[in-house]
Amino acid sequence: MVFFFQNLINALQWGSFYAMIALGYSMVYSILMLFNFAHGDIFMVGAYIGFGVATGLVALSAMGTFVLPGWLILVLTILISMFLTSFVGMIVERIGYRPLRDAPRASAAITGLMIGIILETGNLAIMGARRVRFPPLIESATYNIGGVFITNKKIMIVLVSIAFMVAMHLFVQRTKYGMAMRAMAFDYVVVPLLGIPVNTIATLTFAIGSALAAVAGILFGVAYPVLDPYMGIVFGWKAFVAAILGGRGSIMGATLAGFLLGFIEIFTAMIFPSTLRDLIAYSIILLILVFRPHGFFGEPYSARLRL
């Protein structure tokens, strides 16, 4: 049981990353009926922006310009990186996706892949191929609870992730802009006739999804300090799978599916050889989709895809 709970904590942390990234996928897909395949690389960009912000704040604090505690630097890093990464998402929407809004969905999908390559290549040109180490912002502490070792970083990552997910759910359900998002997801064609600014809501959706991806990137940097220019590829595709499994437009579904994917991967590696992790994980997801083709909380109806 101790071994089980130890891996359960690890699965919660791992699933937090998938769930945060999957939210951005789910929002864009539900509202605009397209897959933003560049979203995984926006997660990478957010992590590197967080690295730059955190490094600058740590340097200023060390020089005595602004003496800040580590936890405050982390909070500032998250907020500033969310703000900057949201602009990356808005630029991607404006330049890459808005001109193709009425084009076949395959064209938009290819565009997303190309934007991802541009972001990766741009990062390589600026930062180089060398991996960078995320600065340690908070001192690590380990707690022994009944033989289960839990670090303060793992607790912080899970709690911060859940807090952002709850905040996102409340935003979509209880605000005017959230209502507009749900209306666009329900009937994209009719909402312009009701006075809803489609371009504004689309831009806002990309901005929020990118900001959440930045949070996931920073939290990943806190847990696993080494950042890689291609780190967004694997996380992006797995979070995309989680978004589909959760159901179109469902924040709760994307969250649940992200955590479920984290659980499956961690516990599969615990029982079977790690080389079989992805095979078993995706086989289980495929089996679920056979019986739940619309995902956990997806609705049977859907706007007609323009393929």
Tab-separated table of C-alpha atoms in Angstrom:
chain	number	residue	atom	x	y	z
A	1	MET	CA	0.000	0.000	0.000
A	2	VAL	CA	2.885	2.380	0.726
A	3	PHE	CA	4.267	1.685	-2.751
A	4	PHE	CA	0.807	2.273	-4.245
A	5	PHE	CA	0.301	5.635	-2.553
A	6	GLN	CA	3.838	6.710	-3.415
A	7	ASN	CA	3.106	6.138	-7.098
A	8	LEU	CA	-0.327	7.730	-6.719
A	9	ILE	CA	1.350	10.984	-5.699
A	10	ASN	CA	3.662	10.729	-8.704
A	11	ALA	CA	0.687	10.077	-10.978
A	12	LEU	CA	-1.144	13.137	-9.657
A	13	GLN	CA	1.852	15.317	-10.455
A	14	TRP	CA	2.352	13.804	-13.915
A	15	GLY	CA	-1.349	14.014	-14.719
A	16	SER	CA	-1.402	17.693	-13.744
A	17	PHE	CA	0.815	18.545	-16.708
A	18	TYR	CA	-1.374	16.621	-19.158
A	19	ALA	CA	-4.583	18.109	-17.767
A	20	MET	CA	-3.354	21.719	-17.945
A	21	ILE	CA	-2.224	21.343	-21.557
A	22	ALA	CA	-5.350	19.389	-22.532
A	23	LEU	CA	-7.547	22.293	-21.426
A	24	GLY	CA	-6.125	24.477	-24.202
A	25	TYR	CA	-6.699	21.775	-26.799
A	26	SER	CA	-10.259	21.182	-25.623
A	27	MET	CA	-11.218	24.874	-25.596
A	28	VAL	CA	-9.971	25.562	-29.129
A	29	TYR	CA	-11.500	22.384	-30.522
A	30	SER	CA	-14.875	22.964	-28.928
A	31	ILE	CA	-15.184	26.592	-30.044
A	32	LEU	CA	-13.488	26.682	-33.457
A	33	MET	CA	-13.694	22.993	-34.413
A	34	LEU	CA	-9.988	22.780	-35.193
A	35	PHE	CA	-7.011	21.119	-33.581
A	36	ASN	CA	-4.271	23.490	-32.532
A	37	PHE	CA	-1.375	21.093	-33.044
A	38	ALA	CA	1.043	23.884	-32.122
A	39	HIS	CA	-0.252	23.878	-28.554
A	40	GLY	CA	2.400	21.462	-27.301
A	41	ASP	CA	5.097	23.806	-28.559
A	42	ILE	CA	3.353	26.743	-26.896
A	43	PHE	CA	3.781	24.738	-23.684
A	44	MET	CA	7.499	24.592	-24.491
A	45	VAL	CA	7.615	28.326	-25.261
A	46	GLY	CA	5.856	29.082	-21.964
A	47	ALA	CA	8.411	27.001	-20.084
A	48	TYR	CA	11.290	28.878	-21.726
A	49	ILE	CA	9.640	32.243	-21.117
A	50	GLY	CA	9.276	31.217	-17.480
A	51	PHE	CA	12.934	30.252	-17.452
A	52	GLY	CA	13.910	33.700	-18.742
A	53	VAL	CA	11.659	35.548	-16.305
A	54	ALA	CA	12.751	33.467	-13.314
A	55	THR	CA	16.438	33.799	-14.213
A	56	GLY	CA	16.095	37.589	-14.510
A	57	LEU	CA	14.243	37.934	-11.209
A	58	VAL	CA	16.755	35.705	-9.410
A	59	ALA	CA	19.632	37.789	-10.816
A	60	LEU	CA	17.991	41.061	-9.724
A	61	SER	CA	17.353	39.642	-6.269
A	62	ALA	CA	20.967	38.429	-5.980
A	63	MET	CA	22.273	41.890	-6.879
A	64	GLY	CA	20.120	43.385	-4.159
A	65	THR	CA	18.022	45.388	-6.621
A	66	PHE	CA	14.837	43.637	-5.547
A	67	VAL	CA	15.338	41.200	-2.679
A	68	LEU	CA	12.501	38.725	-3.154
A	69	PRO	CA	11.802	35.365	-1.504
A	70	GLY	CA	11.727	32.320	-3.752
A	71	TRP	CA	7.990	31.758	-3.510
A	72	LEU	CA	7.290	35.342	-4.587
A	73	ILE	CA	9.649	34.955	-7.547
A	74	LEU	CA	7.725	31.820	-8.522
A	75	VAL	CA	4.382	33.635	-8.320
A	76	LEU	CA	5.702	36.553	-10.373
A	77	THR	CA	7.213	34.133	-12.879
A	78	ILE	CA	3.874	32.391	-13.350
A	79	LEU	CA	1.909	35.632	-13.752
A	80	ILE	CA	4.380	37.336	-16.109
A	81	SER	CA	4.842	34.181	-18.189
A	82	MET	CA	1.084	33.699	-18.492
A	83	PHE	CA	0.765	37.266	-19.762
A	84	LEU	CA	3.591	36.943	-22.302
A	85	THR	CA	2.645	33.458	-23.505
A	86	SER	CA	-0.955	34.549	-24.012
A	87	PHE	CA	0.355	36.990	-26.624
A	88	VAL	CA	2.086	34.093	-28.368
A	89	GLY	CA	-1.259	32.310	-28.524
A	90	MET	CA	-3.016	35.408	-29.855
A	91	ILE	CA	-0.384	35.873	-32.565
A	92	VAL	CA	-0.733	32.216	-33.568
A	93	GLU	CA	-4.503	32.628	-33.851
A	94	ARG	CA	-4.324	35.896	-35.769
A	95	ILE	CA	-1.638	34.933	-38.261
A	96	GLY	CA	-1.978	31.186	-38.514
A	97	TYR	CA	-5.599	30.214	-37.928
A	98	ARG	CA	-7.887	33.168	-38.599
A	99	PRO	CA	-7.178	33.260	-42.358
A	100	LEU	CA	-8.001	29.534	-42.485
A	101	ARG	CA	-11.161	29.633	-40.393
A	102	ASP	CA	-13.361	28.739	-43.367
A	103	ALA	CA	-10.792	26.481	-45.006
A	104	PRO	CA	-10.870	22.685	-44.785
A	105	ARG	CA	-9.900	21.427	-41.347
A	106	ALA	CA	-6.972	19.511	-42.824
A	107	SER	CA	-5.404	22.807	-43.913
A	108	ALA	CA	-5.666	24.191	-40.386
A	109	ALA	CA	-4.161	21.000	-38.961
A	110	ILE	CA	-1.154	21.212	-41.282
A	111	THR	CA	-0.781	24.887	-40.374
A	112	GLY	CA	-0.657	23.953	-36.689
A	113	LEU	CA	2.130	21.461	-37.332
A	114	MET	CA	4.061	24.092	-39.294
A	115	ILE	CA	3.628	26.689	-36.536
A	116	GLY	CA	4.984	24.156	-34.054
A	117	ILE	CA	8.073	23.636	-36.216
A	118	ILE	CA	8.538	27.423	-36.457
A	119	LEU	CA	8.378	27.747	-32.667
A	120	GLU	CA	10.869	24.919	-32.184
A	121	THR	CA	13.261	26.324	-34.784
A	122	GLY	CA	12.931	29.827	-33.352
A	123	ASN	CA	13.794	28.510	-29.911
A	124	LEU	CA	16.827	26.702	-31.310
A	125	ALA	CA	17.964	29.884	-33.080
A	126	ILE	CA	17.635	31.973	-29.913
A	127	MET	CA	18.634	29.559	-27.160
A	128	GLY	CA	20.646	26.973	-29.060
A	129	ALA	CA	20.278	23.210	-28.928
A	130	ARG	CA	21.703	22.978	-25.419
A	131	ARG	CA	19.257	22.128	-22.698
A	132	VAL	CA	18.770	24.739	-19.993
A	133	ARG	CA	18.226	24.269	-16.284
A	134	PHE	CA	15.256	25.956	-14.655
A	135	PRO	CA	16.478	27.957	-11.640
A	136	PRO	CA	15.570	26.511	-8.221
A	137	LEU	CA	13.047	28.974	-6.808
A	138	ILE	CA	11.845	27.144	-3.715
A	139	GLU	CA	13.823	24.922	-1.411
A	140	SER	CA	12.746	21.297	-1.587
A	141	ALA	CA	11.370	19.683	1.560
A	142	THR	CA	10.255	16.067	1.984
A	143	TYR	CA	7.497	14.884	4.320
A	144	ASN	CA	7.143	11.293	5.508
A	145	ILE	CA	3.445	10.480	5.913
A	146	GLY	CA	2.956	6.872	6.913
A	147	GLY	CA	5.986	5.784	4.920
A	148	VAL	CA	4.919	7.775	1.842
A	149	PHE	CA	7.434	10.478	0.932
A	150	ILE	CA	5.849	13.643	-0.435
A	151	THR	CA	7.778	16.741	-1.399
A	152	ASN	CA	6.494	20.270	-1.027
A	153	LYS	CA	6.986	20.751	-4.779
A	154	LYS	CA	4.633	17.898	-5.637
A	155	ILE	CA	1.994	19.240	-3.276
A	156	MET	CA	2.373	22.720	-4.741
A	157	ILE	CA	2.178	21.501	-8.348
A	158	VAL	CA	-1.009	19.486	-7.805
A	159	LEU	CA	-2.729	22.219	-5.788
A	160	VAL	CA	-1.802	25.011	-8.225
A	161	SER	CA	-2.958	22.919	-11.181
A	162	ILE	CA	-6.299	22.120	-9.562
A	163	ALA	CA	-6.753	25.778	-8.593
A	164	PHE	CA	-6.285	26.912	-12.213
A	165	MET	CA	-8.631	24.208	-13.477
A	166	VAL	CA	-11.343	25.251	-11.013
A	167	ALA	CA	-10.807	28.909	-11.919
A	168	MET	CA	-11.147	28.035	-15.608
A	169	HIS	CA	-14.359	26.129	-14.959
A	170	LEU	CA	-15.835	29.049	-13.018
A	171	PHE	CA	-14.792	31.489	-15.743
A	172	VAL	CA	-16.523	29.484	-18.458
A	173	GLN	CA	-19.671	28.876	-16.413
A	174	ARG	CA	-20.196	32.207	-14.669
A	175	THR	CA	-18.838	35.025	-16.801
A	176	LYS	CA	-20.137	36.801	-19.875
A	177	TYR	CA	-17.152	35.761	-21.966
A	178	GLY	CA	-17.490	32.199	-20.745
A	179	MET	CA	-21.116	32.204	-21.818
A	180	ALA	CA	-20.054	33.448	-25.246
A	181	MET	CA	-17.524	30.607	-25.470
A	182	ARG	CA	-20.190	28.045	-24.630
A	183	ALA	CA	-22.531	29.586	-27.178
A	184	MET	CA	-19.877	29.368	-29.907
A	185	ALA	CA	-19.193	25.778	-28.982
A	186	PHE	CA	-22.916	24.988	-29.251
A	187	ASP	CA	-23.605	26.714	-32.584
A	188	TYR	CA	-20.757	28.528	-34.270
A	189	VAL	CA	-22.904	29.722	-37.193
A	190	VAL	CA	-25.672	31.429	-35.211
A	191	VAL	CA	-23.631	33.300	-32.563
A	192	PRO	CA	-22.559	36.184	-34.886
A	193	LEU	CA	-26.246	36.948	-35.420
A	194	LEU	CA	-26.603	37.401	-31.655
A	195	GLY	CA	-23.938	40.101	-31.534
A	196	ILE	CA	-21.140	37.917	-30.174
A	197	PRO	CA	-17.739	39.073	-31.541
A	198	VAL	CA	-16.389	35.833	-32.970
A	199	ASN	CA	-12.843	37.119	-33.507
A	200	THR	CA	-12.618	38.453	-29.952
A	201	ILE	CA	-13.781	35.189	-28.418
A	202	ALA	CA	-11.457	33.149	-30.635
A	203	THR	CA	-8.482	35.312	-29.658
A	204	LEU	CA	-9.446	35.099	-25.978
A	205	THR	CA	-9.674	31.315	-26.226
A	206	PHE	CA	-6.169	31.033	-27.640
A	207	ALA	CA	-4.842	33.484	-25.043
A	208	ILE	CA	-6.314	31.560	-22.099
A	209	GLY	CA	-5.219	28.184	-23.447
A	210	SER	CA	-1.681	29.472	-24.000
A	211	ALA	CA	-1.547	31.001	-20.519
A	212	LEU	CA	-2.541	27.653	-18.981
A	213	ALA	CA	0.120	25.913	-21.072
A	214	ALA	CA	2.671	28.386	-19.686
A	215	VAL	CA	1.667	27.467	-16.140
A	216	ALA	CA	2.125	23.790	-16.988
A	217	GLY	CA	5.546	24.559	-18.471
A	218	ILE	CA	6.714	26.437	-15.378
A	219	LEU	CA	5.441	23.748	-13.029
A	220	PHE	CA	7.219	21.152	-15.148
A	221	GLY	CA	10.396	23.219	-14.829
A	222	VAL	CA	10.005	23.276	-11.062
A	223	ALA	CA	9.568	19.488	-10.899
A	224	TYR	CA	12.008	18.469	-13.653
A	225	PRO	CA	14.401	21.405	-14.054
A	226	VAL	CA	15.901	20.450	-17.432
A	227	LEU	CA	14.121	22.111	-20.381
A	228	ASP	CA	14.435	20.859	-23.948
A	229	PRO	CA	13.434	22.612	-27.209
A	230	TYR	CA	11.475	19.519	-28.255
A	231	MET	CA	9.804	18.874	-24.913
A	232	GLY	CA	6.447	20.045	-26.231
A	233	ILE	CA	6.094	17.356	-28.886
A	234	VAL	CA	5.424	14.350	-26.653
A	235	PHE	CA	3.462	16.329	-24.070
A	236	GLY	CA	1.432	17.990	-26.793
A	237	TRP	CA	0.345	14.784	-28.468
A	238	LYS	CA	-0.489	13.056	-25.189
A	239	ALA	CA	-2.465	16.069	-23.971
A	240	PHE	CA	-4.298	16.057	-27.315
A	241	VAL	CA	-5.310	12.454	-26.657
A	242	ALA	CA	-6.499	13.477	-23.182
A	243	ALA	CA	-8.605	16.302	-24.674
A	244	ILE	CA	-10.308	13.878	-27.068
A	245	LEU	CA	-10.860	11.354	-24.295
A	246	GLY	CA	-12.401	14.000	-22.050
A	247	GLY	CA	-14.994	15.018	-24.612
A	248	ARG	CA	-15.502	18.029	-26.833
A	249	GLY	CA	-15.561	21.281	-24.863
A	250	SER	CA	-15.576	19.662	-21.423
A	251	ILE	CA	-13.166	21.212	-18.938
A	252	MET	CA	-14.004	18.545	-16.395
A	253	GLY	CA	-13.491	15.859	-19.021
A	254	ALA	CA	-10.094	17.195	-20.113
A	255	THR	CA	-9.015	17.418	-16.469
A	256	LEU	CA	-10.180	13.896	-15.659
A	257	ALA	CA	-8.644	12.444	-18.809
A	258	GLY	CA	-5.327	14.200	-18.163
A	259	PHE	CA	-5.083	12.766	-14.664
A	260	LEU	CA	-6.226	9.353	-15.920
A	261	LEU	CA	-3.485	9.310	-18.543
A	262	GLY	CA	-0.947	10.197	-15.860
A	263	PHE	CA	-2.229	7.373	-13.648
A	264	ILE	CA	-2.095	4.842	-16.468
A	265	GLU	CA	1.455	5.764	-17.443
A	266	ILE	CA	2.847	5.736	-13.899
A	267	PHE	CA	1.155	2.510	-12.801
A	268	THR	CA	1.898	0.760	-16.093
A	269	ALA	CA	5.596	1.496	-15.613
A	270	MET	CA	5.253	0.219	-12.042
A	271	ILE	CA	3.928	-3.188	-13.138
A	272	PHE	CA	5.302	-3.719	-16.650
A	273	PRO	CA	8.564	-2.789	-18.393
A	274	SER	CA	8.694	0.920	-19.152
A	275	THR	CA	9.048	0.170	-22.880
A	276	LEU	CA	5.418	-1.034	-22.871
A	277	ARG	CA	4.094	2.093	-21.151
A	278	ASP	CA	2.764	3.910	-24.204
A	279	LEU	CA	1.437	0.726	-25.831
A	280	ILE	CA	-0.618	-0.234	-22.790
A	281	ALA	CA	-1.737	3.324	-22.057
A	282	TYR	CA	-3.029	3.975	-25.569
A	283	SER	CA	-4.601	0.523	-25.777
A	284	ILE	CA	-6.632	1.315	-22.663
A	285	ILE	CA	-7.644	4.705	-24.112
A	286	LEU	CA	-8.624	3.067	-27.408
A	287	LEU	CA	-10.783	0.599	-25.512
A	288	ILE	CA	-12.505	3.430	-23.638
A	289	LEU	CA	-13.203	5.323	-26.877
A	290	VAL	CA	-14.751	2.212	-28.415
A	291	PHE	CA	-17.474	2.329	-25.765
A	292	ARG	CA	-17.421	6.142	-25.276
A	293	PRO	CA	-16.705	7.525	-28.778
A	294	HIS	CA	-17.623	11.070	-27.680
A	295	GLY	CA	-15.330	10.910	-24.652
A	296	PHE	CA	-16.230	11.057	-20.979
A	297	PHE	CA	-18.416	14.159	-21.120
A	298	GLY	CA	-18.751	14.788	-24.857
A	299	GLU	CA	-22.196	15.341	-26.356
A	300	PRO	CA	-23.523	13.174	-29.201
A	301	TYR	CA	-24.249	16.231	-31.354
A	302	SER	CA	-21.471	18.076	-33.103
A	303	ALA	CA	-21.151	20.738	-35.759
A	304	ARG	CA	-20.436	19.348	-39.208
A	305	LEU	CA	-16.699	19.147	-39.772
A	306	ARG	CA	-15.410	20.772	-42.951
A	307	LEU	CA	-12.923	18.159	-44.098
